[in-house]
Coordinates of C-alpha atoms in Angstrom, one line a residue:
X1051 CA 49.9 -8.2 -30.2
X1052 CA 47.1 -5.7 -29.7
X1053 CA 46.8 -3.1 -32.9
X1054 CA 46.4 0.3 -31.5
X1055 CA 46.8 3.7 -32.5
X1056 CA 50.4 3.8 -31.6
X1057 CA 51.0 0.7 -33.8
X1058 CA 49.2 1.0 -36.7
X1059 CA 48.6 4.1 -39.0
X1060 CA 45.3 4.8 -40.6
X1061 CA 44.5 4.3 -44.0
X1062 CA 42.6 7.3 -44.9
X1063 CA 39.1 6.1 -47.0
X1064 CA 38.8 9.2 -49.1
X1065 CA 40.3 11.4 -51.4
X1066 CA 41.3 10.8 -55.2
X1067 CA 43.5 7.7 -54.1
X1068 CA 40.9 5.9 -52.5
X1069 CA 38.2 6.9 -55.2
X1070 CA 39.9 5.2 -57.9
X1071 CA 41.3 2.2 -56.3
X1072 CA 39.3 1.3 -53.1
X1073 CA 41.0 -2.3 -52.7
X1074 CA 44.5 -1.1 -52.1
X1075 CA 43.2 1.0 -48.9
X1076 CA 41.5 -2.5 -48.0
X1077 CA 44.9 -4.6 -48.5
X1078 CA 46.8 -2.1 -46.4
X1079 CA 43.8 -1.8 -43.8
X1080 CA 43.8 -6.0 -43.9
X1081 CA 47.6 -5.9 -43.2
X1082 CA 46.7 -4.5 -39.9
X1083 CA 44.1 -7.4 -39.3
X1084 CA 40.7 -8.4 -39.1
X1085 CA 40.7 -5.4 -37.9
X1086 CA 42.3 -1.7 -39.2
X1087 CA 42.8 2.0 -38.5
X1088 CA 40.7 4.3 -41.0
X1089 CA 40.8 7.7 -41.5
X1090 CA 37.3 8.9 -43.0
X1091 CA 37.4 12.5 -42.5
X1092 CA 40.5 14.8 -41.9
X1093 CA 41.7 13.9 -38.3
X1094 CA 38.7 11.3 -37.4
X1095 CA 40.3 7.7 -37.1
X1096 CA 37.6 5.3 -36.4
X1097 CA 38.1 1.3 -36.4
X1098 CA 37.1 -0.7 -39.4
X1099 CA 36.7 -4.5 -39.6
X1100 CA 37.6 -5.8 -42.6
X1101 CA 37.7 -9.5 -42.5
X1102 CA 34.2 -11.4 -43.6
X1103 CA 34.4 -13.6 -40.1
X1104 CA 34.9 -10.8 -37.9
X1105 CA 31.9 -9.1 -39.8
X1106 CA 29.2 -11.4 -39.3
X1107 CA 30.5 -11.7 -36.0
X1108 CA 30.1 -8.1 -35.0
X1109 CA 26.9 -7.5 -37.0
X1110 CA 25.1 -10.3 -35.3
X1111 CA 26.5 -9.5 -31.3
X1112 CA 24.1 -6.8 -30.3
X1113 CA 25.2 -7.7 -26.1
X1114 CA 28.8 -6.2 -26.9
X1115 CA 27.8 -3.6 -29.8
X1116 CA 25.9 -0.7 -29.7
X1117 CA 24.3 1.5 -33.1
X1118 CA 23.8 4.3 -30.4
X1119 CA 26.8 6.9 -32.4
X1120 CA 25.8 9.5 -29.3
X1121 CA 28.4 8.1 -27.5
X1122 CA 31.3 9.7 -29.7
X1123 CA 29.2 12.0 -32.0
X1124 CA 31.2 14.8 -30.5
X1125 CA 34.4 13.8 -32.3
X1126 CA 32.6 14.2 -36.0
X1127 CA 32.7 18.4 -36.4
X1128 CA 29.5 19.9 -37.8
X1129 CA 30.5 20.7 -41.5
X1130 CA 31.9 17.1 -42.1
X1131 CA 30.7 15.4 -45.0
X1132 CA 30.5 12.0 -42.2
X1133 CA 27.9 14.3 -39.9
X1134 CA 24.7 13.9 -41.9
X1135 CA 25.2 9.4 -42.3
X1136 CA 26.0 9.8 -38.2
X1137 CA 23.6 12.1 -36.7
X1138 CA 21.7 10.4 -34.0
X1139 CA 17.7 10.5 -34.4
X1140 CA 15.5 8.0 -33.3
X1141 CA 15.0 5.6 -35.7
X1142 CA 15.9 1.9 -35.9
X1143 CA 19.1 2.7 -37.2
X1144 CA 20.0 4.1 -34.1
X1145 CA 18.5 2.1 -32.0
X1146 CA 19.3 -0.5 -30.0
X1147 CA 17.2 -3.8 -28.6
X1148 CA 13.4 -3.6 -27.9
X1149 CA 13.5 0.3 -28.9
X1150 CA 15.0 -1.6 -32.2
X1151 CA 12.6 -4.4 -32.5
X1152 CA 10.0 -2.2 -32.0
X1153 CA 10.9 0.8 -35.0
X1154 CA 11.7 -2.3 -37.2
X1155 CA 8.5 -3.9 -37.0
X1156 CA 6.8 -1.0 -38.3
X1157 CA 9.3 -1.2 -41.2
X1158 CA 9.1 -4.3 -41.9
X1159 CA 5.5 -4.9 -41.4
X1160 CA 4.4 -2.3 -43.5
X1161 CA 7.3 -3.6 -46.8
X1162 CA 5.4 -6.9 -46.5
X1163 CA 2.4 -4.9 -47.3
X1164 CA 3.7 -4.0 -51.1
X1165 CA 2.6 -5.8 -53.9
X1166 CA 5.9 -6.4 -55.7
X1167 CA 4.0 -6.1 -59.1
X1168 CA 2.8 -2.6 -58.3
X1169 CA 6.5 -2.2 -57.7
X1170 CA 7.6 -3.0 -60.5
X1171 CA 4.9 -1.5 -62.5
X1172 CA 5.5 1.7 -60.8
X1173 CA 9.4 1.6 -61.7
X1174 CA 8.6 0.8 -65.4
X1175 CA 6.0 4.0 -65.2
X1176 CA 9.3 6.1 -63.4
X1177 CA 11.9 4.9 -66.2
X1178 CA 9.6 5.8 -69.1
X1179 CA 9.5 9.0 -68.0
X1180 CA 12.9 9.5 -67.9
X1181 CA 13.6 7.3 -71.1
X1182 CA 11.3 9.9 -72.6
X1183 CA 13.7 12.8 -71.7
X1184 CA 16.8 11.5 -73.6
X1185 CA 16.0 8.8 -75.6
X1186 CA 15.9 10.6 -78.9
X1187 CA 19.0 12.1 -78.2
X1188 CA 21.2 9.2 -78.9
X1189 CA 23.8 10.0 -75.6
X1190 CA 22.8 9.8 -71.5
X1191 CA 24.5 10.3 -68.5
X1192 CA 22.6 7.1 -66.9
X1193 CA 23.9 8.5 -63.6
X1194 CA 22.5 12.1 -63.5
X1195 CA 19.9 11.6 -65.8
X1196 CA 18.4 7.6 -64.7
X1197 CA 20.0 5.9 -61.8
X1198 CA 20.4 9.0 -59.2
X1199 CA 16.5 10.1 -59.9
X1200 CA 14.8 6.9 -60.6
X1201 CA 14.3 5.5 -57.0
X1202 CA 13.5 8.5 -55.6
X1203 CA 10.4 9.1 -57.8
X1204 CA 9.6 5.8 -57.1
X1205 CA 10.1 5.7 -53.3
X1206 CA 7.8 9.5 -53.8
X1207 CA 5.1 7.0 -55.0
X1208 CA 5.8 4.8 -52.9
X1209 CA 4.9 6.6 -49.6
X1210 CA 2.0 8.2 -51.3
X1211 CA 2.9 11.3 -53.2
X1212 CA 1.6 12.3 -56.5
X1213 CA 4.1 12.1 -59.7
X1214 CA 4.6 15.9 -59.4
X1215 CA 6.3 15.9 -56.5
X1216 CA 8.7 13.6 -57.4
X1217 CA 10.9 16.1 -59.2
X1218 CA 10.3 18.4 -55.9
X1219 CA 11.9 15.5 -53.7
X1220 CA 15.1 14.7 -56.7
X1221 CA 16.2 18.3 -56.3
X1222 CA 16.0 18.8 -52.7
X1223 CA 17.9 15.8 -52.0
X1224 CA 20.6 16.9 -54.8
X1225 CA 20.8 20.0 -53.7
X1226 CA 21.3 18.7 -49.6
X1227 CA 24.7 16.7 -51.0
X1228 CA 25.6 20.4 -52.9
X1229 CA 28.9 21.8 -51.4
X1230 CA 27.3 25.4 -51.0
X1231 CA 26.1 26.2 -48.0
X1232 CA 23.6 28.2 -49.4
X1233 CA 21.7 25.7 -51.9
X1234 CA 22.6 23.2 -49.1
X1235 CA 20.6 25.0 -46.7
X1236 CA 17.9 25.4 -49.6
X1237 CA 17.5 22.1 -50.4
X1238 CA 17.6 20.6 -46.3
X1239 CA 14.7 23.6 -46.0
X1240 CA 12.5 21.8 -49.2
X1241 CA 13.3 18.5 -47.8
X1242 CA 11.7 19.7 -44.7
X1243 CA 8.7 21.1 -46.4
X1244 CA 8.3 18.2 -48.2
X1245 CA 8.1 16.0 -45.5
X1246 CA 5.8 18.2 -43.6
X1247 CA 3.3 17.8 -46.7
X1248 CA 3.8 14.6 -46.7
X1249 CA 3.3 13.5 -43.2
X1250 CA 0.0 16.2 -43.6
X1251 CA -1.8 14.5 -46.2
X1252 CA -1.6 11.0 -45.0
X1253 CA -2.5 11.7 -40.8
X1254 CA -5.6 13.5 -43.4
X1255 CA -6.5 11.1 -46.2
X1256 CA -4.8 7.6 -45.6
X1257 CA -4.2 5.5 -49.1
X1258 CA -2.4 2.4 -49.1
X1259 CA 1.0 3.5 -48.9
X1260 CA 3.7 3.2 -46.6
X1261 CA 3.4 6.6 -44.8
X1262 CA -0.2 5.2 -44.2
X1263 CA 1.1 2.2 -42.8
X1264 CA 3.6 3.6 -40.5
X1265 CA 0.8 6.2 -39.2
X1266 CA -1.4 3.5 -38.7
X1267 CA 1.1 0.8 -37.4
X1268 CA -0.3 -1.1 -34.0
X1269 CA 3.2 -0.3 -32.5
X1270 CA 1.9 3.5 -32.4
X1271 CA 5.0 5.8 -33.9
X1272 CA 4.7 9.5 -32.9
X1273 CA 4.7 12.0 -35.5
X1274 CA 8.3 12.6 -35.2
X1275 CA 9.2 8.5 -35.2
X1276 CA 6.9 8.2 -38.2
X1277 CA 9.3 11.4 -40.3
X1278 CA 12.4 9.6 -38.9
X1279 CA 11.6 6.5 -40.3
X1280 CA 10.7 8.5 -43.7
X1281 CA 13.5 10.0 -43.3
X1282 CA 16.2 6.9 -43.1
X1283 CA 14.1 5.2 -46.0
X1284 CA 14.9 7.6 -47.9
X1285 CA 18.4 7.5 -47.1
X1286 CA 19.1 4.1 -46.9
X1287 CA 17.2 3.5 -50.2
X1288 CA 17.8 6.3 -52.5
X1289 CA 21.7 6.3 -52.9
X1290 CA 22.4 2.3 -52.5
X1291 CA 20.1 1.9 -55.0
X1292 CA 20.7 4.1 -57.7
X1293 CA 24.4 3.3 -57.0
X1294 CA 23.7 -0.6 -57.7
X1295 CA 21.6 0.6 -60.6
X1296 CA 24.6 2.2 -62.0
X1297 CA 27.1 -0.3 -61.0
X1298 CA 25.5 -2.8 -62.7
X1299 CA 25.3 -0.9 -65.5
X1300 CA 28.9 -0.6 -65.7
X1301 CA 29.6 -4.4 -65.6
X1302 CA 26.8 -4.8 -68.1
X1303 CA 28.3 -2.5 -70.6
X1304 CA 32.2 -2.7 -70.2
X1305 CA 32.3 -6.3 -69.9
X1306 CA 31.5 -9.3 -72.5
X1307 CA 30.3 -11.5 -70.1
X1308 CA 27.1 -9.2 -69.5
X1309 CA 26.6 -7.3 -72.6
X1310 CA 24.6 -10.3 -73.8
X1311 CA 22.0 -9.0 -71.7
X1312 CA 21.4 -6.4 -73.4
X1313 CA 21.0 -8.6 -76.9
X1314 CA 20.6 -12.4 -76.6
X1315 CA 20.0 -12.5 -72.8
X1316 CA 23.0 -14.7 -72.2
X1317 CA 23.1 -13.7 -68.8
X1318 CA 20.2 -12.7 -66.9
X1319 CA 20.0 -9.2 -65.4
X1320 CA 19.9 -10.5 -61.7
X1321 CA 23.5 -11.9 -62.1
X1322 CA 25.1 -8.6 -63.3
X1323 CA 22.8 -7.6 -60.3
X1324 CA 24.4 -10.0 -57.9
X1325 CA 28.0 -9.8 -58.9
X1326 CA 27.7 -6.0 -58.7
X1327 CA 26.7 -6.5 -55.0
X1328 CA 29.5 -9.1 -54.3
X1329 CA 32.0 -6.9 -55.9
X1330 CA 31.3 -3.2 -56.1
X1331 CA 29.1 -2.5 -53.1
X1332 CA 26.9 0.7 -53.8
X1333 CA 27.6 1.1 -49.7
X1334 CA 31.2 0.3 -49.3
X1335 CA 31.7 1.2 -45.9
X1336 CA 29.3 2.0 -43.4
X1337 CA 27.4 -0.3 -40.3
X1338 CA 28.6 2.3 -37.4
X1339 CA 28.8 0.4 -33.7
X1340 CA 30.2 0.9 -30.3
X1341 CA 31.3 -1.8 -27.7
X1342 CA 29.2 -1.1 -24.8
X1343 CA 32.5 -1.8 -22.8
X1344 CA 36.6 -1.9 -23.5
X1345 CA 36.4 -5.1 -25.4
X1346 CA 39.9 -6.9 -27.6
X1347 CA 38.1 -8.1 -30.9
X1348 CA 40.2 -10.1 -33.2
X1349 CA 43.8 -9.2 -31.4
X1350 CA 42.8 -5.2 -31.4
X1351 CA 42.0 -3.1 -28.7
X1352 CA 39.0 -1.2 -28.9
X1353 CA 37.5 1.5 -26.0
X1354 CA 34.5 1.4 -24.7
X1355 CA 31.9 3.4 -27.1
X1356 CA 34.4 4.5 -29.7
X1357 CA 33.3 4.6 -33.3
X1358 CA 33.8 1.0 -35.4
X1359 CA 32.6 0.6 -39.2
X1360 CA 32.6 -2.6 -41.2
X1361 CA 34.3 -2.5 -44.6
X1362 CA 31.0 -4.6 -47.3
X1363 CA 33.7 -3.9 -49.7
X1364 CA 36.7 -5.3 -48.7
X1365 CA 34.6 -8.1 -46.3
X1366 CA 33.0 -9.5 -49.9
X1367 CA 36.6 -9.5 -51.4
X1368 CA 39.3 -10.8 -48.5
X1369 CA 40.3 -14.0 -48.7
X1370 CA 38.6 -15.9 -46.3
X1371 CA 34.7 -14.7 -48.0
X1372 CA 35.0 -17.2 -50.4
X1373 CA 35.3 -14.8 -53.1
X1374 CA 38.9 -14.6 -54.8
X1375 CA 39.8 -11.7 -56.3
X1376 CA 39.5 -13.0 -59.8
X1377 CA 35.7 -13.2 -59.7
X1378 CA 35.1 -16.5 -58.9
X1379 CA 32.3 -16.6 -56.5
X1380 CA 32.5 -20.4 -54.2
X1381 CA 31.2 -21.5 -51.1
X1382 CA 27.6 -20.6 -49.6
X1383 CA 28.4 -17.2 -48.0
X1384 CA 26.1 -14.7 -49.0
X1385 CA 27.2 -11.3 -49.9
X1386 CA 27.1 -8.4 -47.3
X1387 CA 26.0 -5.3 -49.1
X1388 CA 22.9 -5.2 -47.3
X1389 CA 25.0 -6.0 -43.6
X1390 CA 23.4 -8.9 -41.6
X1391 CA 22.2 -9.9 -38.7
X1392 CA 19.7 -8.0 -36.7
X1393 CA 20.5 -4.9 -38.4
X1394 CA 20.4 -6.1 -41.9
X1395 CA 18.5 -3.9 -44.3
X1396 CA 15.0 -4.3 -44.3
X1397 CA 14.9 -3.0 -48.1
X1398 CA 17.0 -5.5 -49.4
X1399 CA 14.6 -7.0 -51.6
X1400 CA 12.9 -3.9 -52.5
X1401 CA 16.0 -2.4 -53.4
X1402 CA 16.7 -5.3 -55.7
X1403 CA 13.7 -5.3 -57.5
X1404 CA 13.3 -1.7 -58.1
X1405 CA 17.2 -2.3 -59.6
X1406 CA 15.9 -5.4 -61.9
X1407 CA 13.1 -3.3 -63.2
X1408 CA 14.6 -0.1 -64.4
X1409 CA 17.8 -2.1 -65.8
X1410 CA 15.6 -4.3 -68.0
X1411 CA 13.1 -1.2 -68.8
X1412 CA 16.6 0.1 -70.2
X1413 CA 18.1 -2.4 -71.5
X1414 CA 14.1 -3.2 -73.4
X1415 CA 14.1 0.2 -75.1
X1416 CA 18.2 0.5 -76.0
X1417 CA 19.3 -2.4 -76.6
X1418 CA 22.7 -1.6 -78.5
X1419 CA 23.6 0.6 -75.8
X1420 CA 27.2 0.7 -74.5
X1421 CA 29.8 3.0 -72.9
X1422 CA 31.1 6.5 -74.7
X1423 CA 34.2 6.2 -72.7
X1424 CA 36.7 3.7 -71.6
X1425 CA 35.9 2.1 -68.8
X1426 CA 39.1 2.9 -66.9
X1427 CA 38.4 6.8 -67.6
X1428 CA 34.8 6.1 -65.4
X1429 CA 35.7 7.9 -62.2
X1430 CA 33.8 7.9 -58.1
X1431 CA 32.9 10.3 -56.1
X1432 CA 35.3 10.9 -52.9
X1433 CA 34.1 9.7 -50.1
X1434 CA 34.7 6.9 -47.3
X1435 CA 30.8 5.5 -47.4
X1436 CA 29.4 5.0 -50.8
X1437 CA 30.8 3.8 -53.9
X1438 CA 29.2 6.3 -56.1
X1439 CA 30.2 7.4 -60.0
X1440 CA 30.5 10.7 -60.6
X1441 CA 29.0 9.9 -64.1
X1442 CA 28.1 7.1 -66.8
X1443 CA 28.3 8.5 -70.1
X1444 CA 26.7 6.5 -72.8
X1445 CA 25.6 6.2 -76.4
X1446 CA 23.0 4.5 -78.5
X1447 CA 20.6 4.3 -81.7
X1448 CA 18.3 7.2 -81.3
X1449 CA 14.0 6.7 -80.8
X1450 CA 11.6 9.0 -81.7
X1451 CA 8.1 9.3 -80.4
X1452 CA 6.7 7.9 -84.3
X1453 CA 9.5 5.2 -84.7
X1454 CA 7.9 2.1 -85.8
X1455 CA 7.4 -0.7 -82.3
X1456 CA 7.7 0.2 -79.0
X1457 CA 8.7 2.9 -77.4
X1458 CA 9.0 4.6 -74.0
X1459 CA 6.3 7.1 -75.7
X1460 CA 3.8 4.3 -76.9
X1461 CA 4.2 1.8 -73.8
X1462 CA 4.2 4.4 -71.1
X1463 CA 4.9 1.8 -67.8
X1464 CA 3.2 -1.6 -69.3
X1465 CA 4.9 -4.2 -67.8
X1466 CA 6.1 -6.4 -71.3
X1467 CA 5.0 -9.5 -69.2
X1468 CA 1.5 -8.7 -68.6
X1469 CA -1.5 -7.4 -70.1
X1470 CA -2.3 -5.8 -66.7
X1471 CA -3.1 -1.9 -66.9
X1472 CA -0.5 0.1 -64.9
X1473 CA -2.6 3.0 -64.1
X1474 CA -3.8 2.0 -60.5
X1475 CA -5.0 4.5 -57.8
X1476 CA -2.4 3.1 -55.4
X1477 CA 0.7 1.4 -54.7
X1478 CA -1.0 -2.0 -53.3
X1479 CA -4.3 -3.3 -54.1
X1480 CA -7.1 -2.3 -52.9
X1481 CA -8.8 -4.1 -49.8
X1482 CA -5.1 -5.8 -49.4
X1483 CA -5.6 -4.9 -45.7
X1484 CA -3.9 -2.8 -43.3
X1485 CA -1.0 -3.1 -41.1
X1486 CA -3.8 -3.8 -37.8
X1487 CA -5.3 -6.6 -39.8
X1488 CA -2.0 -8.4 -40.5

């Protein structure tokens, strides 16, 4: 039998229900299927596949799915929190085949180009300077004050910007995701302004950076296509990784398995890394498609360029991922927070690394950290897309800038594994080539 509208009532993805227990909307949505009913904004029901099968399926099927959400953007109203993650623009997230292929490339291409060392190094640099802000205060918020600013100042650097503008770039994106219209406005109108100077100084003076790369990119982006794909880096980097950043955070601290991390090194960071991804998806829902034509996928009925998510969430956790709820991972699936298929995130690894970096750059300096609350008092943002905490409070043995060893102050951004010095001119090194030579 065909799940339809008239059968089946949608499970509604946000709210203070769904904040603080996400899998029960995903065990009612499954009882519906492989594929459920969702409500993620009052009034807009979209479809949502939440079996792992049905998930690679759809993700990897670009003849019957389209990433075009013109074809039902109408049904989203302006002031929904769901307009700004579905506006159409052109950019590859958009896009569709060789209009795809082609926005990609230039993505992908110019990521190859980063040396992960300066990466890393440039995340150590970031963290210090945050570290330097509270860590002779003996408390942190490592939301507000670490994981939600880190990876912008380091995606800032990243595409070429000086350290000063970092803060510029934190506080017009926080103030874009403000519910006043007023500082919203504000902050959409610096985050314009920024991007302008942005896009200004590299057409003027290229460095080895990514905007370079994309400007100078054989596949020839227009100004606009170039800001666009600024634009959804930014977007798709910034909150999925400061949200694994935090995420992992919680499972390092509120769990035994992981707090030997932090002291003996019983369990290495990229495991609290990867298990945070398997089971607490910084993007819980998201992946937006179309059928390009009435289609019936997995016994339900879906019209012909109506609005279907996928569910990373509760695809990682239903019974058939190989991942039972009790947190044994088996089998040799891999782990869809970063989707698959064609449109699998080009950042994936970046994100990772950037992640590693400024957990062990914490975890280096405060080593007897741990949580001020009780972990079932941690509580997440509402909201159908991202599985974001509203805050991290935590606590620790206080540093000062004199303390005896070292210190955020003393070891500004030296990588504890090198005796390289961090200080370089730009992101990649120099005479690594350009995006026509590779």
């Amino acid at each position: 039998m065909s799940i339809t509208p008239s059968t089946a009532t949608a499970v509604r993805l946000y709210g203070p229900e769904h904040a603080a227990d996400p899998q029960r909307s995903y065990e009612l949505l499954r009882r519906q299927g492989p594929v459920g009913l969702a409500e993620i904004d009052t009034g807009l029901v979209v479809h949502l596949v939440t079996d792992y099968e049905a998930a690679i399926r759809l993700l990897q099927d670009t003849d019957t799915w389209s990433k075009d959400t013109r074809t039902w953007l109408a049904r989203v109203p302006e002031n929904s929190p769901i307009r700004p993650v579905v506006e159409w623009r052109p950019s590859l997230i958009f896009a569709d085949g060789d209009e795809h292929a082609h926005l990609r490339k230039v993505i992908t291409d110019s990521f190859a180009l980063l040396d992960p060392n300066d990466v890393r190094v440039l995340t150590f640099r970031h963290a210090d300077r945050l570290l330097q802000d509270f860590a002779d205060t003996g408390t942190v918020d490592l939301v507000s004050q670490y994981a939600q600013q880190l990876p912008l100042m380091v995606f800032n650097g990243l595409f070429g910007m000086g350290d000063e503008h970092g803060p510029r770039l934190v506080g017009a994106l926080a103030a874009m995701m403000d519910t006043d219209p007023e500082r919203k406005a504000a902050g959409a109108q610096s985050f314009g302004a920024y991007l302008g100077a942005l896009y200004q100084t590299k057409a003027a003076h290229r460095g080895h950076d990514l905007t370079s790369w994309f400007i100078d990119h054989p596949n020839g982006l227009t100004q606009e296509e170039a800001i666009n794909q600024i634009i959804i880096t930014l977007g798709a980097g910034n909150e999925p990784t400061a949200n694994l950043i935090a995420n992992t955070c919680v499972r390092m601290l509120s769990d035994d398995r992981y707090f030997g991390t932090l002291t003996t090194g019983s369990l290495p960071v990229q495991h609290a890394i990867d298990d945070a991804l398997w089971y607490d998806s910084p993007v819980a829902n998201y992946s937006f498609h179309s059928p390009r034509k009435d289609v019936n996928f997995y016994g339900t009925d879906i019209p012909a360029g109506s609005p279907v998510m996928v569910s990373y969430a509760a695809a990682n956790t239903c019974p058939h991922s190989g991942v039972p709820a009790d947190g044994y991972r088996s089998g040799t699936k891999a782990h869809l927070a970063f989707a698959a298929g064609p449109h699998a995130c080009p950042a994936r690894s970046l994100a990772v690394l950037i992640a590693t970096a400024a957990i062990e750059r914490l975890a280096s300096y405060l080593p007897d950290i741990e949580l001020a609350v009780a972990p079932a008092e941690l509580t997440y943002r509402d909201g159908p897309v991202y599985r974001t905490l509203t805050s991290l409070p935590a606590r620790f043995t206080p540093l000062t800038p004199d303390a005896e060893g070292v210190t955020p102050w003393s070891r500004s951004s030296i990588d504890p594994g090198t005796d390289r010095d961090p200080s370089l001119p730009s992101l990649a090194t120099a005479g690594r080539g350009s995006v026509r030579s590779s």
